[in-house]
Every structure is written in C-alpha cells, then in structure tokens.
Short mmCIF file of C-alpha atoms in Angstrom, two decimals:
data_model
loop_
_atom_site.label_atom_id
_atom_site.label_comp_id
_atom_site.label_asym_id
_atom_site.label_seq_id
_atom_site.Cartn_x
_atom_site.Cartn_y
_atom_site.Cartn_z
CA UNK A 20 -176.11 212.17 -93.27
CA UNK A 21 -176.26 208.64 -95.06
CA UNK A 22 -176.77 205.84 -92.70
CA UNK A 23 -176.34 202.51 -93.86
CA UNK A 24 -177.27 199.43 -91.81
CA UNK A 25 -177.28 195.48 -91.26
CA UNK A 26 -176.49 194.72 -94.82
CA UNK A 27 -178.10 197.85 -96.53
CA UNK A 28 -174.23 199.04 -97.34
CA UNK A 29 -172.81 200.59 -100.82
CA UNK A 30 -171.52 196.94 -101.78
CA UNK A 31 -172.78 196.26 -105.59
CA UNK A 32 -173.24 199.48 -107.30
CA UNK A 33 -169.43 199.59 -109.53
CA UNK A 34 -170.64 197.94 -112.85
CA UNK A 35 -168.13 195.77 -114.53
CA UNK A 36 -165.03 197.85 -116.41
CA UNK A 37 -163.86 197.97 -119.92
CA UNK A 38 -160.50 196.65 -119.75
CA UNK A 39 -157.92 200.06 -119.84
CA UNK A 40 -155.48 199.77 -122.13
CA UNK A 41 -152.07 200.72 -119.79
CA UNK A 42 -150.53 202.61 -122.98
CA UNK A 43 -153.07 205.31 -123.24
CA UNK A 44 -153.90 205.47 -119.51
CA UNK A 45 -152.29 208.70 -118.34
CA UNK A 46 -151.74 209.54 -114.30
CA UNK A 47 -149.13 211.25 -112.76
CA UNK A 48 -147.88 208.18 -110.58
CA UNK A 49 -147.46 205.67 -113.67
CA UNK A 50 -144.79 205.81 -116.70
CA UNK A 51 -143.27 203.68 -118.89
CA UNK A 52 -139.82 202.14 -118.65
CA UNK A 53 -138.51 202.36 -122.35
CA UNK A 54 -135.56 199.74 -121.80
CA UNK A 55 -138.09 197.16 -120.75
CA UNK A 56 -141.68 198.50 -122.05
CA UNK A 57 -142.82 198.11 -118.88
CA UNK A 58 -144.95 200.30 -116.67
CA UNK A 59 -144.38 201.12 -112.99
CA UNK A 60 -146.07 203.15 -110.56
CA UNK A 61 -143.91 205.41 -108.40
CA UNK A 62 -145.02 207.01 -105.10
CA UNK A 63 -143.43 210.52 -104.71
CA UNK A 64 -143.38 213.38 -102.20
CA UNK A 65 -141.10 216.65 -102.23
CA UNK A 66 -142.77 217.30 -99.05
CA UNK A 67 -143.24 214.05 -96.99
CA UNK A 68 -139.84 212.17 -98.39
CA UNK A 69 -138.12 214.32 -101.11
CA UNK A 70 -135.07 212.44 -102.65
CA UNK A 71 -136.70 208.96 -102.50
CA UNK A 72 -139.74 207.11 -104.41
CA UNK A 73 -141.38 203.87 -103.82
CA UNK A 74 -142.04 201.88 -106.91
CA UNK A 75 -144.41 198.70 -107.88
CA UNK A 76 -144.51 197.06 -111.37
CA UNK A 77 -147.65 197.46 -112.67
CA UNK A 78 -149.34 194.47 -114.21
CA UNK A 79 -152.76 196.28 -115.51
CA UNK A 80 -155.10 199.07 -114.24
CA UNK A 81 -157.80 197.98 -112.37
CA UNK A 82 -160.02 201.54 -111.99
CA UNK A 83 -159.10 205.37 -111.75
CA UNK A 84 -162.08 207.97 -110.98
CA UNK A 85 -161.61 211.24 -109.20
CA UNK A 86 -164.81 211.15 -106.20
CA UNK A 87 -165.62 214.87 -104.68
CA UNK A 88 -162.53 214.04 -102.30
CA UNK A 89 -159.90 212.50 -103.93
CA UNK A 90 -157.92 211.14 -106.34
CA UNK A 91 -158.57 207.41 -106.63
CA UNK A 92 -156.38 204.17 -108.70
CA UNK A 93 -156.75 200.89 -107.97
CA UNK A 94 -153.71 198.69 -109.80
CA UNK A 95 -152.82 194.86 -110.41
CA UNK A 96 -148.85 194.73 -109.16
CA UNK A 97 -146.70 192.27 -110.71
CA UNK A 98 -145.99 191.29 -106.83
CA UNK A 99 -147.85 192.74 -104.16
CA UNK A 100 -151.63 191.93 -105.91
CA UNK A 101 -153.94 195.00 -106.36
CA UNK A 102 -153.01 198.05 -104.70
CA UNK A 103 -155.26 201.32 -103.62
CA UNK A 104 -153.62 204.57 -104.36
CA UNK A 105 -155.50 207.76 -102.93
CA UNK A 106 -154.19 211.28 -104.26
CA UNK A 107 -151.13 209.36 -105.50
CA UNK A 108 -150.12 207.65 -101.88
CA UNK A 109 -150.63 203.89 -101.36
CA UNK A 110 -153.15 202.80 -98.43
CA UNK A 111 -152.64 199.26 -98.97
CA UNK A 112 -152.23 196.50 -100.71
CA UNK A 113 -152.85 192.60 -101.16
CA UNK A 114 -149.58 191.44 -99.92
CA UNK A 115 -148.68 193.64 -96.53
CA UNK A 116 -152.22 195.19 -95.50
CA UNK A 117 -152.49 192.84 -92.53
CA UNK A 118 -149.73 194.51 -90.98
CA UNK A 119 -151.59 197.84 -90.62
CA UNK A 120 -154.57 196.92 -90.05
CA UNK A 121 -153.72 194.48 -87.76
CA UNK A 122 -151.47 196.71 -85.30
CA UNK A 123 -153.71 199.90 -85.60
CA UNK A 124 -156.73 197.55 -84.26
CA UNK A 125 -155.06 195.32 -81.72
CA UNK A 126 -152.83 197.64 -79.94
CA UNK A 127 -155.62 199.68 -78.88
CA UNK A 128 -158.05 196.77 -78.27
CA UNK A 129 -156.06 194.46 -76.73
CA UNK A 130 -154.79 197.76 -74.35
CA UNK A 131 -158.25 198.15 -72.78
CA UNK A 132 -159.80 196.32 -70.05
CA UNK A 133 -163.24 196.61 -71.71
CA UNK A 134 -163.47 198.34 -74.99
CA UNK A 135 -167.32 197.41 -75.52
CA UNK A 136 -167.84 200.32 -77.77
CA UNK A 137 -165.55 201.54 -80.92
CA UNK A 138 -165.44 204.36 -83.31
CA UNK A 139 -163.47 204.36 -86.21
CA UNK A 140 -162.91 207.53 -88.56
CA UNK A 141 -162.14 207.06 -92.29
CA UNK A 142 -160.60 203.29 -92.95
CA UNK A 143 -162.85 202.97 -96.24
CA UNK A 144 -161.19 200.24 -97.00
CA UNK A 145 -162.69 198.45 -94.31
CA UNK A 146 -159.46 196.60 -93.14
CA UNK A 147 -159.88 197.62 -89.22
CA UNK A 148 -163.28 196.05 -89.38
CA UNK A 149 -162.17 193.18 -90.69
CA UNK A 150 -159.80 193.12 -87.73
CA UNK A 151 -162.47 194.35 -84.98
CA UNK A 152 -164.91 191.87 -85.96
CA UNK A 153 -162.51 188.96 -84.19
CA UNK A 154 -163.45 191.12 -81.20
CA UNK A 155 -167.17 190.80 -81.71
CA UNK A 156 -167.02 186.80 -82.34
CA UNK A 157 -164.50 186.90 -79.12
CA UNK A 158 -167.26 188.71 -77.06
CA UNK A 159 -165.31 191.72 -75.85
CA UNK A 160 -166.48 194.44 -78.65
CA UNK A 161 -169.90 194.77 -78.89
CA UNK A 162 -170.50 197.68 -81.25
CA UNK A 163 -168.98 199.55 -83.82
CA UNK A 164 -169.47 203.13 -85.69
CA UNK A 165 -167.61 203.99 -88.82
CA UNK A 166 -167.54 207.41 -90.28
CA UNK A 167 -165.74 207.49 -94.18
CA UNK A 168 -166.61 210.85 -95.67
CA UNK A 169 -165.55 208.59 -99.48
CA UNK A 170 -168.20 206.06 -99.94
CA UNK A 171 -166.65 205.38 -103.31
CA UNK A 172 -163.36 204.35 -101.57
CA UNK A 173 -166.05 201.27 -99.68
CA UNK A 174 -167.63 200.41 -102.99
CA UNK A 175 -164.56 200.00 -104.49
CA UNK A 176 -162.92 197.95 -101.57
CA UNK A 177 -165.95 195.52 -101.90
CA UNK A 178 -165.24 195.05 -105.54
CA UNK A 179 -161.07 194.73 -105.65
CA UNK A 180 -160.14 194.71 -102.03
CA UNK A 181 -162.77 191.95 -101.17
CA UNK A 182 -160.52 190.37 -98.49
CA UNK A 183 -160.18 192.96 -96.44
CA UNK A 184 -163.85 194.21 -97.07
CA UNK A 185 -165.63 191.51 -96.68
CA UNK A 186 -167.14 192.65 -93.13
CA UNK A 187 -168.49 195.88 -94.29
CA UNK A 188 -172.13 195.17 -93.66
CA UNK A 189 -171.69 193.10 -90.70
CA UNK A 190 -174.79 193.33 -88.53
CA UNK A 191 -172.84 195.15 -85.32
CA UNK A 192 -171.58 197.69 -87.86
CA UNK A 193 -173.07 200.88 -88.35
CA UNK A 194 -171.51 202.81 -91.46
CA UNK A 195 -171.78 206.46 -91.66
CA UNK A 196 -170.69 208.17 -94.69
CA UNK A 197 -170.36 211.94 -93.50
CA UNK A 198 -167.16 213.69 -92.52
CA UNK A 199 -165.30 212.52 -89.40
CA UNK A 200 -164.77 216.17 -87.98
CA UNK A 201 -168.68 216.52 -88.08
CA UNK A 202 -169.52 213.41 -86.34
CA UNK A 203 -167.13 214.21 -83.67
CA UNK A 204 -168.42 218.00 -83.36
CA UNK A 205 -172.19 216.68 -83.18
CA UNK A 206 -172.19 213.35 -81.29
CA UNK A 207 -173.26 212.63 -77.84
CA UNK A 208 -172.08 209.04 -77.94
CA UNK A 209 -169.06 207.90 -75.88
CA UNK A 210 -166.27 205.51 -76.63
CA UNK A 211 -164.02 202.94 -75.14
CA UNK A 212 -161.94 203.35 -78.30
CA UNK A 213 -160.99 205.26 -81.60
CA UNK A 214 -159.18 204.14 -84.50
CA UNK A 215 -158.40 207.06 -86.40
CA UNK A 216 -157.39 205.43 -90.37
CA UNK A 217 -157.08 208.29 -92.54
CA UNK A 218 -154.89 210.04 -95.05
CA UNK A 219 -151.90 211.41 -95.09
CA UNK A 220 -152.16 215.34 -93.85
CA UNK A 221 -152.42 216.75 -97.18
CA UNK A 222 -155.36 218.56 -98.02
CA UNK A 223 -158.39 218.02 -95.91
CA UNK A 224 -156.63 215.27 -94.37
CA UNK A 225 -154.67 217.95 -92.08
CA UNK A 226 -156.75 218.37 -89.95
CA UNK A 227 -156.73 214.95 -88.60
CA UNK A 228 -153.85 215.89 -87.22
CA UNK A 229 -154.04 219.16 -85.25
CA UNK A 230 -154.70 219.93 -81.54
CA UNK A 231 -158.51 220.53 -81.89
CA UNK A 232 -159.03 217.27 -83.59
CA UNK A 233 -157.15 215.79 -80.58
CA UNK A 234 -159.28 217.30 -78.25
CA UNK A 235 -162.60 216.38 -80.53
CA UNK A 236 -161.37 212.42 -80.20
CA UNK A 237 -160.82 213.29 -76.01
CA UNK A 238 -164.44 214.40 -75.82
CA UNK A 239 -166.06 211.51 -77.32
CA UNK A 240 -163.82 208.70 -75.09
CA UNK A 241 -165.12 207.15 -72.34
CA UNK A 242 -162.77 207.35 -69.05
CA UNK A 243 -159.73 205.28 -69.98
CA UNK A 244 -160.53 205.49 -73.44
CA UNK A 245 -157.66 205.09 -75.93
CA UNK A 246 -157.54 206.50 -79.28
CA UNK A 247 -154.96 205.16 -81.96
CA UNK A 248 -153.90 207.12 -85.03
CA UNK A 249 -151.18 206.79 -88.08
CA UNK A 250 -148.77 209.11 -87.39
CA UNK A 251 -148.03 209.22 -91.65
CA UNK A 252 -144.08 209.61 -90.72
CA UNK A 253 -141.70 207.37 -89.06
CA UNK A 254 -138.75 207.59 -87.99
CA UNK A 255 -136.65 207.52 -91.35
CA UNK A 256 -138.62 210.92 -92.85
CA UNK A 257 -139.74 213.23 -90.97
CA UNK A 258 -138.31 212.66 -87.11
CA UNK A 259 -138.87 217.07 -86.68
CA UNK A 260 -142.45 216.14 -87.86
CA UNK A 261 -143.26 213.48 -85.91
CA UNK A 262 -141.97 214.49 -82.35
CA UNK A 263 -144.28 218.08 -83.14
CA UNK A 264 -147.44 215.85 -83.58
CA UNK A 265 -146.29 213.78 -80.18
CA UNK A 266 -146.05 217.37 -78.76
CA UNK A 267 -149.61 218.24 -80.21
CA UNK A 268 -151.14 214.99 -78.83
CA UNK A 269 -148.95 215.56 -75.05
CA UNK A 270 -150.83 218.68 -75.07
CA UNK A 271 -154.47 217.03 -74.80
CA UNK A 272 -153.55 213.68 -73.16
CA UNK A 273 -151.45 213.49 -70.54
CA UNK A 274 -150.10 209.54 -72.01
CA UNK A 275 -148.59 209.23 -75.20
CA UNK A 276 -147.16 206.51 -76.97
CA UNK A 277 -145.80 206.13 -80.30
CA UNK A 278 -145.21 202.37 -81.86
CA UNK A 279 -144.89 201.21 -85.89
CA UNK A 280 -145.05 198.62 -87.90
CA UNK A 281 -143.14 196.95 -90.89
CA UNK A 282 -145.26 197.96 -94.22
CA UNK A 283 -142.99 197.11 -97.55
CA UNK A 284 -145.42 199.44 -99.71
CA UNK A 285 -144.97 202.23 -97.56
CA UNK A 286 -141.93 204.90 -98.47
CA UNK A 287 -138.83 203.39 -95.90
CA UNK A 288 -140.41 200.25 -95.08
CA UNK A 289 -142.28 201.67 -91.74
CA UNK A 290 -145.17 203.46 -90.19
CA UNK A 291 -145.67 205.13 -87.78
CA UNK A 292 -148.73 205.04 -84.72
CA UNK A 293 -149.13 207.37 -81.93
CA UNK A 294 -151.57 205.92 -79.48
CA UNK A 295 -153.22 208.05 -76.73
CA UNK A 296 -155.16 207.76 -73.31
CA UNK A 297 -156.54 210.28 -70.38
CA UNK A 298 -155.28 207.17 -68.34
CA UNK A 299 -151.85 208.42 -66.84
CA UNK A 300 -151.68 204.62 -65.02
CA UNK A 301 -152.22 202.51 -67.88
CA UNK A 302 -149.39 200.62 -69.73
CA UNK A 303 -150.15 201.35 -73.31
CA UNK A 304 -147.12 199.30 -73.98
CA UNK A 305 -148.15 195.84 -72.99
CA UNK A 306 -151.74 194.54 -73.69
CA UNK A 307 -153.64 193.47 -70.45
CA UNK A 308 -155.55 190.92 -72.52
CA UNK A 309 -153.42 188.45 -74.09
CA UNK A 310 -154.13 184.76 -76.16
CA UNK A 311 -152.47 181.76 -75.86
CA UNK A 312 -150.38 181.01 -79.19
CA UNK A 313 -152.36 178.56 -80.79
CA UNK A 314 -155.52 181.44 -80.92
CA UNK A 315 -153.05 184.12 -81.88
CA UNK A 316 -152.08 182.05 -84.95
CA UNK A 317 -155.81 181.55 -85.50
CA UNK A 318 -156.41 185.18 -85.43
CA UNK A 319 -153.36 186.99 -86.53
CA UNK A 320 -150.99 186.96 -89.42
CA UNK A 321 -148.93 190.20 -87.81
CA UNK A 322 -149.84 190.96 -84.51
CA UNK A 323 -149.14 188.58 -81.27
CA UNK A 324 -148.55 189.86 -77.25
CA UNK A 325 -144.62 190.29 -77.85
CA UNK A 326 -144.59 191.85 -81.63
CA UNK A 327 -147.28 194.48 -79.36
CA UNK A 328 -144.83 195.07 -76.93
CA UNK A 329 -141.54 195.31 -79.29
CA UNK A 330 -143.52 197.83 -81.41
CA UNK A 331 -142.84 200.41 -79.19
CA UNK A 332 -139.07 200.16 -79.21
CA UNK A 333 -137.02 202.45 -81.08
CA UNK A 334 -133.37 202.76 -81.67
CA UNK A 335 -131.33 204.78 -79.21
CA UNK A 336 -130.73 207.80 -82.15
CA UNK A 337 -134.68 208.10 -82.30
CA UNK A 338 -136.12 207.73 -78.47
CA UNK A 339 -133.04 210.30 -77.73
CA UNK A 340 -134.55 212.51 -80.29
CA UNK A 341 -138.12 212.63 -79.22
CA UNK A 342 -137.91 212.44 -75.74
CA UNK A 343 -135.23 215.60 -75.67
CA UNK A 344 -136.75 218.77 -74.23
CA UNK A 345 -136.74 221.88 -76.71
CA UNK A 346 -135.00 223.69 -74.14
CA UNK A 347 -132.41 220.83 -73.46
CA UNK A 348 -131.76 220.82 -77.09
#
C-alpha cells in the first residue's frame, strides 16, 4: 500500500507531451467527419444505452496511455474544455463537472448532523475533494481518506484537470492508492460518511455495485452514517437496472434514496445517485444543515438547500416504476 501525505502526493511526475497529431491518432471513441474534416469523439454503449451516442468536437488530443486498469484520453473540446475519458466513458469535463461533484459531496454532507470523518473510494480526479475541503475551512469535516486504485488518473488530473485537482495534497487529506474493496475488507476505521466516485460497472468496476460491497461500505459507517454512490443509469436508460441496484442497496440498509443531477456530457443529460443510511428516521431528502444564500453563492455553482431537495423528485412514470412491488407488477 502507497501512502501519500501532507503534500508528498503524485502531482509533478507527467513530463511535458509532444504535440499528437489528431490525423494519425487512432482510438476507438474518435473519427473523422469527411464532410467537414473534423474530428469528434463519440461515447457509445450497446450495453448501457444502445441506439444513442454522445458526441463532443474535438479540438486536439491532450494524452492517451493505457495504466494497469484502464483505458485513459484526456481531449481539448471545441466547447466543453478538456474532457477525461476512462475505457471510452466520460467522467468529466471543464464545463459541467461542478454539477457532479458538487451533488455527490453535498447531499451526503449537508444530510449529517456531524460528518467529522469521510471516506471516499475512487474520485481520481479529485473533484469531491475539491468540494469536501469547503467542509474543512467551514469546520464541520475534519478528516478525509481517499482510496484510487489509478494513481495515473491523479497525476493526470493535476496536470489537465488542475481546477478540480487543485486540493489533492491538502494537509487533512490522506491519499491511498490501493484498491477500494481492500481498504474496506482490512480497515478498522469508522465513518460518518462515504462517497463512493467510481466507474461505470464494467469490468472491475462491477463490483462497486453488488450486495457485498454494500455491506463492506455498512461496516465501515459510523451509526447514522450515510454513504452516497453514482448509480451510472438514470432514469432515461436503464429504469430495470436501476430499481435492481435500489433493491440490492434496500437489502443492506433499511433507507434508500435515489436523487440526480443535470450533467450535459453524460449520455441523456442525467445521472443518477442512490444515497444510503442505517438511519430509518433521518430525512435524506432535506439537508439539516443549510446556508444562507449569500454563502451558498460563495460556495456553490450547482448545489443550494432547494436544488438538494428537488433532486429527489422524479416524474410520476419513474417513482411509479421503482416503488412498484415485483409481485404487484
């Protein structure tokens, strides 16, 4: 296990590039449109969203390397700046990250009457620490433990992400690269929250999303811990999908909520976040901390106390859909 600490972090070690010349760059995800001569990246899934693509003009490429784990391109968009593409899926990008990162960080937090201690799993890109660190200066989060098994995906971050890395030796940070199962399986340490930011559940990345990872994030919560996790559908895809993986997560904690966000760069324009507690009393649906709006302008760019709230509504066609029994069906 690599432990990095108080500044020690992966930050400086990607030397400067060649420039890559876009018309011999090959990748699955980029082509050439022959009317125009211009090249686009396009986001495909048979599996996760067959009969639709999302697609982003691409203005040069920035980096492509294959680490031990994945599949990794960082891009320059014509319009939504550079973009981080992991086994062919975007994770973010310049122009909409805040939206994610934001509402998978402050839901959670801001649900908690004390969440002095934090664990997040994956989230390379160091966007939720970005986002917790306005806890630490605010007093109310006092440490935090990340576990990203891709220390390539941080050292890149640093380099072409810088905005949303910029925290990722902060001094209450301490940055484990290992693998997130492992941590959980080992640890003795207890938390008032977990941000689970990983992958889409292809791969390795499946097992994020499987009863006995479940019940690894239940045994490393404090009571009334919450944990918060991308659901990777919402509900334009995969609605079957989705209301199994509630059903996976009803199984190990008894209160279950599932809210999303708007995200542009994400296939349909949504995501999806199932958020989780042993507490069957607690209102995961309205935050029992809240800011006046002069400090949530100061902090936020997505989040506020009502857009936390209105998260969790859905349209009558979904809630109908995943709250019907199996049996009733």
């Amino acid at each position: 296990m690599h432990v990095y600490r108080n500044g020690s972090c992966v930050s400086s070690t990607i030397e400067p590039d060649a420039p890559i010349d876009i018309s011999k760059f090959k990748h699955d995800t980029i082509s050439c449109d022959p009317r125009s001569q211009s090249y686009w990246f396009y986001e495909k899934s048979a599996d996760a969203f067959p009969g639709q693509a999302f697609g982003l003009q691409v203005d040069q490429i920035l980096y492509h390397t294959k680490s031990p784990y994945q599949d990794i391109l960082i891009f320059k968009s014509t319009t939504f700046g550079n973009v981080l593409v992991l086994n062919g899926i975007i994770q973010c990008t310049e122009k909409d990250e805040f939206a994610y990162q934001e509402l998978i960080t402050h839901v959670p937090i801001m649900s908690h009457p004390s969440p002095k201690k934090v664990l997040v799993i994956g989230g390379g890109d160091c966007g939720v620490i970005r986002e917790l660190v306005k806890h630490v200066e605010d007093k109310s989060v006092e440490s935090i433990t990340m576990v990203e098994i891709d220390d390539m995906v941080i050292k890149l971050s640093t380099k072409y992400l810088p905005q949303m890395a910029k925290y990722h030796n902060h001094p209450k940070l301490n940055l484990i690269i290992n693998d997130g199962f492992k941590f959980l399986r080992e640890t003795k340490l207890k938390f008032d929250v977990i941000i689970t930011d990983s992958s889409d559940p292809e791969g390795p990345a499946e097992e994020f999303f499987q009863v006995n990872y479940f019940k690894l994030l239940r045994n490393a919560l404090n009571p009334r811990g919450i944990v918060i996790m991308q659901s990777s559908e919402n509900i334009w895809l995969n609605l079957k999908y989705l209301k199994n993986l509630i059903k996976k997560c009803k199984f190990v904690f008894p209160n279950v909520k599932f809210c999303q966000c708007y995200m542009p760069s994400y296939t349909s324009g949504q995501l999806g976040l199932l958020i989780a507690t042993t507490d069957e009393t607690l209102d995961l649906t309205k935050p029992l901390r809240t800011f006046d709006r002069r400090k949530e302008s100061q902090l936020f760019k997505y989040y506020n106390q009502f857009v936390h709230q209105s998260s969790f509504i859905l349209p009558t066609w979904a809630l109908d859909y995943l709250e019907l029994d199996e049996k009733d069906a």
